[in-house]
Amino acid sequence: IKTATVSTSNFSWAATTGTISATVTARNISISRTSNGTVAFGTLNLSATTTTDPASNIPDTEIFNNNGSQATFSIATGATTGGSTAWNAGTLPGTDVYVLGFTTTTVVTWQDLGTNNTYETASSTVDAGTSLNIYLRLQAPSASTEYVQKTIPITVQAAQP
């Protein structure tokens, strides 16, 4: 058996480098409400409908400001609180089922929110520094297991478009 020794001192090792320039801009999604955040629909008959649009008897505009980057605004509703039986959101009034709709224009075209905790797009593009007006329409249940005041949760969120 023969052994060989190799010296690395006779070899050259070469390396090349390159650079990459990366840029990033942080997105700031931030909204605020300048309206008071409450809507008093009052006492409604079963199956009755009322709205907060400017032509209604409850002219109450909910105003949300976009304090950050361009955003998509969405809205959702859910099960009511108050009393022992919750009313749930739905697409048609029923027993303990209400329908909440919204519009963002004074030329009213209502969009119903449907089921609990399902977000619907209120506006696909709200530019930074602008606001979105939201008007609401409530259709009361066709029947109710109790007749006490209910609180309807309404959530508006902003997200990256």
mmCIF file of N, CA and C in Angstrom, residues 2 13 15-16 27 29 32 46 54 57 59 67 70 90 93 100-101 107 109 131 139-140 147 151-152 155 159:
data_model
loop_
_atom_site.group_PDB
_atom_site.id
_atom_site.type_symbol
_atom_site.label_atom_id
_atom_site.label_comp_id
_atom_site.label_asym_id
_atom_site.label_seq_id
_atom_site.Cartn_x
_atom_site.Cartn_y
_atom_site.Cartn_z
ATOM 1 N N LYS A 2 0.578 2.093 -0.943
ATOM 2 C CA LYS A 2 1.330 3.337 -1.034
ATOM 3 C C LYS A 2 0.424 4.469 -0.607
ATOM 4 N N TRP A 13 -8.151 29.133 -5.101
ATOM 5 C CA TRP A 13 -9.597 29.103 -4.927
ATOM 6 C C TRP A 13 -10.119 30.477 -5.282
ATOM 7 N N ALA A 15 -13.554 33.062 -5.854
ATOM 8 C CA ALA A 15 -14.971 33.265 -5.543
ATOM 9 C C ALA A 15 -15.394 34.589 -6.122
ATOM 10 N N THR A 16 -16.634 34.638 -6.570
ATOM 11 C CA THR A 16 -17.172 35.907 -7.038
ATOM 12 C C THR A 16 -18.415 36.203 -6.211
ATOM 13 N N ARG A 27 -47.304 48.227 4.797
ATOM 14 C CA ARG A 27 -48.701 48.606 4.565
ATOM 15 C C ARG A 27 -49.335 48.874 5.924
ATOM 16 N N ILE A 29 -52.808 49.311 7.590
ATOM 17 C CA ILE A 29 -54.256 49.174 7.495
ATOM 18 C C ILE A 29 -54.831 49.696 8.802
ATOM 19 N N SER A 32 -60.972 54.193 11.384
ATOM 20 C CA SER A 32 -61.602 54.782 12.558
ATOM 21 C C SER A 32 -63.031 55.149 12.196
ATOM 22 N N LEU A 46 -93.340 42.882 13.885
ATOM 23 C CA LEU A 46 -92.806 41.696 13.227
ATOM 24 C C LEU A 46 -92.875 41.886 11.723
ATOM 25 N N PRO A 54 -80.466 58.335 3.980
ATOM 26 C CA PRO A 54 -80.845 59.741 4.154
ATOM 27 C C PRO A 54 -82.333 60.034 3.965
ATOM 28 N N ASN A 57 -86.736 57.692 8.076
ATOM 29 C CA ASN A 57 -87.078 58.408 9.302
ATOM 30 C C ASN A 57 -85.995 58.251 10.370
ATOM 31 N N PRO A 59 -82.343 58.917 9.757
ATOM 32 C CA PRO A 59 -81.159 59.231 8.949
ATOM 33 C C PRO A 59 -79.888 59.178 9.801
ATOM 34 N N ASN A 67 -57.472 55.479 7.572
ATOM 35 C CA ASN A 67 -56.314 56.224 8.068
ATOM 36 C C ASN A 67 -54.989 55.645 7.594
ATOM 37 N N GLN A 70 -54.446 52.065 1.018
ATOM 38 C CA GLN A 70 -55.657 51.664 0.306
ATOM 39 C C GLN A 70 -56.135 50.325 0.863
ATOM 40 N N GLY A 90 -80.048 36.194 8.736
ATOM 41 C CA GLY A 90 -80.426 35.286 7.669
ATOM 42 C C GLY A 90 -80.715 36.041 6.393
ATOM 43 N N PRO A 93 -86.532 36.892 6.596
ATOM 44 C CA PRO A 93 -87.030 36.930 7.968
ATOM 45 C C PRO A 93 -87.728 35.615 8.321
ATOM 46 N N LEU A 100 -80.253 41.845 7.866
ATOM 47 C CA LEU A 100 -79.594 43.144 7.899
ATOM 48 C C LEU A 100 -78.949 43.382 6.542
ATOM 49 N N GLY A 101 -79.274 44.508 5.953
ATOM 50 C CA GLY A 101 -78.675 44.892 4.685
ATOM 51 C C GLY A 101 -77.903 46.188 4.841
ATOM 52 N N VAL A 107 -77.732 56.600 -3.574
ATOM 53 C CA VAL A 107 -78.599 55.948 -4.558
ATOM 54 C C VAL A 107 -78.667 54.502 -4.070
ATOM 55 N N THR A 109 -78.962 50.836 -3.202
ATOM 56 C CA THR A 109 -79.053 49.462 -3.678
ATOM 57 C C THR A 109 -78.628 48.593 -2.503
ATOM 58 N N SER A 131 -63.148 58.342 3.256
ATOM 59 C CA SER A 131 -64.077 57.685 4.166
ATOM 60 C C SER A 131 -65.139 56.916 3.382
ATOM 61 N N GLN A 139 -84.701 44.205 8.575
ATOM 62 C CA GLN A 139 -85.981 43.528 8.428
ATOM 63 C C GLN A 139 -86.150 42.677 9.680
ATOM 64 N N ALA A 140 -87.179 42.984 10.464
ATOM 65 C CA ALA A 140 -87.415 42.284 11.721
ATOM 66 C C ALA A 140 -87.858 40.849 11.459
ATOM 67 N N TYR A 147 -90.000 39.222 23.420
ATOM 68 C CA TYR A 147 -90.186 40.610 22.978
ATOM 69 C C TYR A 147 -89.430 41.539 23.918
ATOM 70 N N THR A 151 -79.581 43.636 20.814
ATOM 71 C CA THR A 151 -78.443 44.373 20.289
ATOM 72 C C THR A 151 -77.850 43.578 19.137
ATOM 73 N N ILE A 152 -77.761 44.215 17.974
ATOM 74 C CA ILE A 152 -77.261 43.566 16.770
ATOM 75 C C ILE A 152 -75.789 43.929 16.591
ATOM 76 N N THR A 155 -69.856 44.498 12.437
ATOM 77 C CA THR A 155 -68.398 44.665 12.413
ATOM 78 C C THR A 155 -67.967 45.129 11.029
ATOM 79 N N ALA A 159 -59.010 45.478 5.049
ATOM 80 C CA ALA A 159 -57.981 44.496 4.697
ATOM 81 C C ALA A 159 -57.273 44.946 3.438
#
